[in-house]
Amino acid sequence: GQSLEQPSEVTAVEGAIVQINCTYQTSGFYGLSWYQQHDGGAPTFLSYNGLDGLEETGRFSSFLSRSDSYGYLLLQELQMKDSASYFCAVRAITGGGNKLTFGTGTQLKVEL
Amino acid sequence: KAGVTQTPRYLIKTRGQQVTLSCSPISGHRSVSWYQQTPGQGLQFLFEYFSETQRNKGNFPGRFSGRQFSNSRSEMNVSTLELGDSALYLCASSLASKGAGLSTDTQYFGPGTRLTVL
């Protein structure tokens, strides 16, 4: 099966940089995605890494090291609106095709 | 383009009843996945449908089932409801691709159906 680990909670101040780590164990690994979910809202896609390295999208960047089974999401110039839960998700090839397995989420609190 | 829609948004049922939830994907999206979200377990994959066929299934009991129609709309059914089935049920659609089933396409989530089992 698949398992993912990420911190349950992270607190940072407005304007700072925060890194949310994700380690995974899976066979048939295909890629790592990140999703954001505000309280009461639906998850929304942030970033995807299929290859090792850094992907940058505005204030958000995501990194993947396949050899270390590790990735992270980097949020820069934090804003209050970034307070939300962040999920890493592994896409893996299974016997029946492929499926997306989510971590339990990291709640980010941005403070003044 | 309209987003993923789910109906109903809220539902209250009692133990032993059954429930059917509906999901309309983004126009042109052929893959629909269902997830259960609870505070303790996070987002758990239920199943994925593509072209009316179940392509993947998570580790849920047979009480959980689904189907997809020719217009890509999907329904999931939970029979003999238990208290532990209380959760937010999320549907997500993606463009996906046929064949090997490999898909790196973004999952677009609907607002979810909040099911409460009393």
Short mmCIF file of C-alpha atoms in Angstrom, two decimals:
data_model
loop_
_atom_site.label_atom_id
_atom_site.label_comp_id
_atom_site.label_asym_id
_atom_site.label_seq_id
_atom_site.Cartn_x
_atom_site.Cartn_y
_atom_site.Cartn_z
CA GLY A 1 0.00 0.00 0.00
CA GLN A 2 0.92 3.63 0.19
CA SER A 3 1.69 5.80 3.20
CA LEU A 4 2.50 9.48 3.46
CA GLU A 5 3.74 11.55 6.36
CA GLN A 6 3.48 15.28 6.76
CA PRO A 7 3.42 17.50 9.84
CA SER A 8 -0.02 18.03 11.30
CA GLU A 9 0.40 21.73 11.97
CA VAL A 10 2.73 24.58 11.05
CA THR A 11 2.57 28.19 12.23
CA ALA A 12 4.31 31.12 10.56
CA VAL A 13 4.07 34.90 10.41
CA GLU A 14 2.84 36.98 7.52
CA GLY A 15 5.56 37.68 4.99
CA ALA A 16 7.69 34.73 6.04
CA ILE A 17 8.61 31.56 4.15
CA VAL A 18 7.36 28.17 5.23
CA GLN A 19 8.23 24.67 4.06
CA ILE A 20 5.86 21.72 4.43
CA ASN A 21 7.57 18.36 4.10
CA CYS A 22 6.11 15.12 2.85
CA THR A 23 7.70 11.68 2.95
CA TYR A 24 6.08 8.72 1.30
CA GLN A 25 6.34 4.98 0.99
CA THR A 26 4.82 3.42 -2.06
CA SER A 27 5.44 1.06 -4.90
CA GLY A 28 4.78 2.15 -8.44
CA PHE A 29 5.39 5.81 -7.65
CA TYR A 30 4.43 8.09 -10.49
CA GLY A 31 4.26 11.62 -9.09
CA LEU A 32 3.61 13.90 -6.11
CA SER A 33 0.91 16.55 -6.01
CA TRP A 34 -0.02 19.26 -3.55
CA TYR A 35 -3.51 20.51 -2.79
CA GLN A 36 -4.81 23.37 -0.66
CA GLN A 37 -8.06 23.26 1.26
CA HIS A 38 -9.59 26.14 3.18
CA ASP A 39 -12.02 25.39 6.00
CA GLY A 40 -15.36 24.45 4.53
CA GLY A 41 -13.99 24.45 1.00
CA ALA A 42 -12.94 21.88 -1.57
CA PRO A 43 -9.30 20.92 -2.17
CA THR A 44 -7.70 22.86 -5.00
CA PHE A 45 -4.64 21.82 -6.98
CA LEU A 46 -1.40 23.68 -6.32
CA SER A 47 1.47 21.81 -7.89
CA TYR A 48 2.68 18.53 -9.37
CA ASN A 49 6.15 16.94 -9.54
CA GLY A 50 6.73 13.95 -11.77
CA LEU A 51 10.47 14.38 -11.96
CA ASP A 52 13.12 15.31 -9.41
CA GLY A 53 13.63 18.99 -8.87
CA LEU A 54 11.81 22.20 -8.19
CA GLU A 55 8.58 23.40 -9.78
CA GLU A 56 7.74 27.06 -9.26
CA THR A 57 4.31 28.64 -9.56
CA GLY A 58 4.25 32.19 -8.29
CA ARG A 59 4.70 32.26 -4.52
CA PHE A 60 4.45 28.47 -4.32
CA SER A 61 7.20 25.99 -5.19
CA SER A 62 7.30 22.23 -4.87
CA PHE A 63 10.28 19.92 -4.77
CA LEU A 64 10.65 16.21 -5.29
CA SER A 65 13.47 13.75 -4.63
CA ARG A 66 12.42 10.32 -5.86
CA SER A 67 15.53 8.66 -4.45
CA ASP A 68 14.69 9.98 -0.97
CA SER A 69 10.91 9.46 -1.32
CA TYR A 70 10.58 13.04 -0.19
CA GLY A 71 9.01 16.23 -1.32
CA TYR A 72 8.14 19.63 0.05
CA LEU A 73 5.92 22.59 -0.64
CA LEU A 74 7.47 26.01 -0.17
CA LEU A 75 5.26 29.03 0.37
CA GLN A 76 6.90 32.43 0.14
CA GLU A 77 5.70 35.89 1.18
CA LEU A 78 3.02 34.32 3.33
CA GLN A 79 -0.35 36.03 3.41
CA MET A 80 -3.21 35.58 5.85
CA LYS A 81 -5.25 33.95 3.10
CA ASP A 82 -2.68 31.14 2.95
CA SER A 83 -4.05 29.82 6.25
CA ALA A 84 -5.45 26.48 5.15
CA SER A 85 -4.73 22.76 5.12
CA TYR A 86 -2.17 21.48 2.64
CA PHE A 87 -2.17 17.91 1.42
CA CYS A 88 0.51 16.02 -0.40
CA ALA A 89 -0.78 13.23 -2.62
CA VAL A 90 1.04 10.37 -4.30
CA ARG A 91 0.04 9.08 -7.71
CA ALA A 92 1.05 5.43 -7.92
CA ILE A 93 0.53 2.67 -10.41
CA THR A 94 -1.49 -0.13 -8.87
CA GLY A 95 -2.66 -3.47 -10.16
CA GLY A 96 -5.89 -1.91 -11.25
CA GLY A 97 -4.40 1.15 -12.90
CA ASN A 98 -3.30 4.09 -10.84
CA LYS A 99 -4.70 5.98 -7.91
CA LEU A 100 -4.11 9.09 -5.86
CA THR A 101 -3.41 8.67 -2.15
CA PHE A 102 -3.54 11.75 0.09
CA GLY A 103 -1.60 12.49 3.23
CA THR A 104 -3.51 13.52 6.35
CA GLY A 105 -2.80 17.18 5.73
CA THR A 106 -0.83 20.00 7.34
CA GLN A 107 -2.78 22.85 8.85
CA LEU A 108 -0.94 26.10 8.20
CA LYS A 109 -1.71 29.06 10.45
CA VAL A 110 -0.43 32.42 9.32
CA GLU A 111 -0.21 35.01 12.06
CA LEU A 112 0.32 38.77 12.00
CA LYS B 1 -16.64 26.53 -17.73
CA ALA B 2 -18.78 25.32 -14.86
CA GLY B 3 -16.98 23.49 -12.08
CA VAL B 4 -17.72 20.11 -10.54
CA THR B 5 -21.13 20.04 -8.93
CA GLN B 6 -22.37 17.68 -6.26
CA THR B 7 -25.84 17.09 -4.96
CA PRO B 8 -27.13 17.19 -2.37
CA ARG B 9 -24.79 19.43 -0.37
CA TYR B 10 -26.06 18.20 2.99
CA LEU B 11 -27.78 14.99 3.97
CA ILE B 12 -28.95 13.50 7.24
CA LYS B 13 -29.74 9.81 7.40
CA THR B 14 -30.20 7.19 10.10
CA ARG B 15 -28.31 3.96 10.59
CA GLY B 16 -29.37 1.19 8.24
CA GLN B 17 -30.63 3.50 5.53
CA GLN B 18 -28.98 3.88 2.17
CA VAL B 19 -27.93 7.02 0.34
CA THR B 20 -27.10 8.04 -3.21
CA LEU B 21 -24.85 10.99 -3.96
CA SER B 22 -24.48 12.59 -7.35
CA CYS B 23 -21.57 14.26 -9.12
CA SER B 24 -21.46 16.16 -12.40
CA PRO B 25 -17.91 16.60 -13.69
CA ILE B 26 -16.50 19.51 -15.61
CA SER B 27 -17.62 19.35 -19.22
CA GLY B 28 -15.17 17.24 -21.22
CA HIS B 29 -13.74 15.46 -18.21
CA ARG B 30 -14.08 11.70 -18.46
CA SER B 31 -12.63 10.58 -15.15
CA VAL B 32 -14.52 10.90 -11.88
CA SER B 33 -13.04 9.93 -8.52
CA TRP B 34 -14.72 9.80 -5.14
CA TYR B 35 -13.10 10.49 -1.77
CA GLN B 36 -14.25 10.32 1.83
CA GLN B 37 -12.92 13.02 4.13
CA THR B 38 -13.08 12.74 7.92
CA PRO B 39 -11.14 14.64 10.59
CA GLY B 40 -9.37 11.51 11.76
CA GLN B 41 -8.61 9.78 8.47
CA GLY B 42 -8.13 12.66 6.08
CA LEU B 43 -8.94 12.19 2.40
CA GLN B 44 -9.41 8.55 1.50
CA PHE B 45 -9.84 7.30 -2.04
CA LEU B 46 -13.04 5.39 -2.70
CA PHE B 47 -13.03 4.67 -6.43
CA GLU B 48 -12.41 6.11 -9.86
CA TYR B 49 -14.57 5.77 -12.95
CA PHE B 50 -13.57 6.34 -16.55
CA SER B 51 -15.85 5.80 -19.51
CA GLU B 52 -18.47 4.13 -17.35
CA THR B 53 -15.97 1.60 -15.97
CA GLN B 54 -14.55 1.42 -12.50
CA ARG B 55 -10.83 1.76 -13.03
CA ASN B 56 -9.58 1.84 -9.45
CA LYS B 57 -10.98 1.04 -6.05
CA GLY B 58 -9.87 1.95 -2.56
CA ASN B 59 -10.11 -0.12 0.60
CA PHE B 60 -13.75 0.35 1.46
CA PRO B 61 -16.37 -2.33 2.15
CA GLY B 62 -18.79 -3.46 -0.51
CA ARG B 63 -21.48 -1.22 0.99
CA PHE B 64 -19.84 1.56 -0.97
CA SER B 65 -20.50 1.38 -4.68
CA GLY B 66 -20.62 3.71 -7.61
CA ARG B 67 -21.34 4.05 -11.28
CA GLN B 68 -20.75 6.41 -14.13
CA PHE B 69 -23.13 7.26 -16.92
CA SER B 70 -22.44 7.86 -20.59
CA ASN B 71 -22.41 11.63 -20.00
CA SER B 72 -19.65 11.11 -17.37
CA ARG B 73 -21.96 12.00 -14.50
CA SER B 74 -21.38 9.70 -11.55
CA GLU B 75 -23.26 8.47 -8.53
CA MET B 76 -22.07 6.75 -5.43
CA ASN B 77 -24.24 4.68 -3.15
CA VAL B 78 -23.75 3.67 0.43
CA SER B 79 -26.04 0.97 1.75
CA THR B 80 -26.76 -0.01 5.34
CA LEU B 81 -25.36 3.22 6.71
CA GLU B 82 -23.25 3.17 9.85
CA LEU B 83 -22.43 6.01 12.23
CA GLY B 84 -18.83 5.91 10.98
CA ASP B 85 -19.96 6.79 7.48
CA SER B 86 -20.57 10.37 8.59
CA ALA B 87 -18.13 12.35 6.50
CA LEU B 88 -17.64 14.81 3.69
CA TYR B 89 -17.82 12.96 0.38
CA LEU B 90 -15.86 14.67 -2.35
CA CYS B 91 -16.02 14.05 -6.03
CA ALA B 92 -13.20 15.08 -8.36
CA SER B 93 -13.01 15.08 -12.12
CA SER B 94 -10.05 15.14 -14.45
CA LEU B 95 -9.41 14.92 -18.16
CA ALA B 96 -7.47 11.66 -17.71
CA SER B 97 -6.43 9.46 -20.56
CA LYS B 98 -7.48 6.01 -21.59
CA GLY B 99 -5.29 3.04 -22.26
CA ALA B 100 -2.87 2.31 -19.45
CA GLY B 101 -4.90 4.50 -17.16
CA LEU B 102 -1.95 6.71 -16.36
CA SER B 103 -3.06 10.19 -15.57
CA THR B 104 -1.20 13.11 -14.18
CA ASP B 105 -4.11 15.39 -14.82
CA THR B 106 -5.20 17.76 -12.12
CA GLN B 107 -8.10 16.66 -9.96
CA TYR B 108 -10.84 19.30 -9.81
CA PHE B 109 -12.90 18.84 -6.69
CA GLY B 110 -16.54 19.59 -6.14
CA PRO B 111 -17.80 21.24 -2.95
CA GLY B 112 -18.70 17.88 -1.43
CA THR B 113 -21.73 16.33 0.20
CA ARG B 114 -21.78 16.47 3.98
CA LEU B 115 -23.40 13.23 5.16
CA THR B 116 -24.47 12.85 8.77
CA VAL B 117 -25.61 9.45 9.98
CA LEU B 118 -27.65 9.46 13.20
#
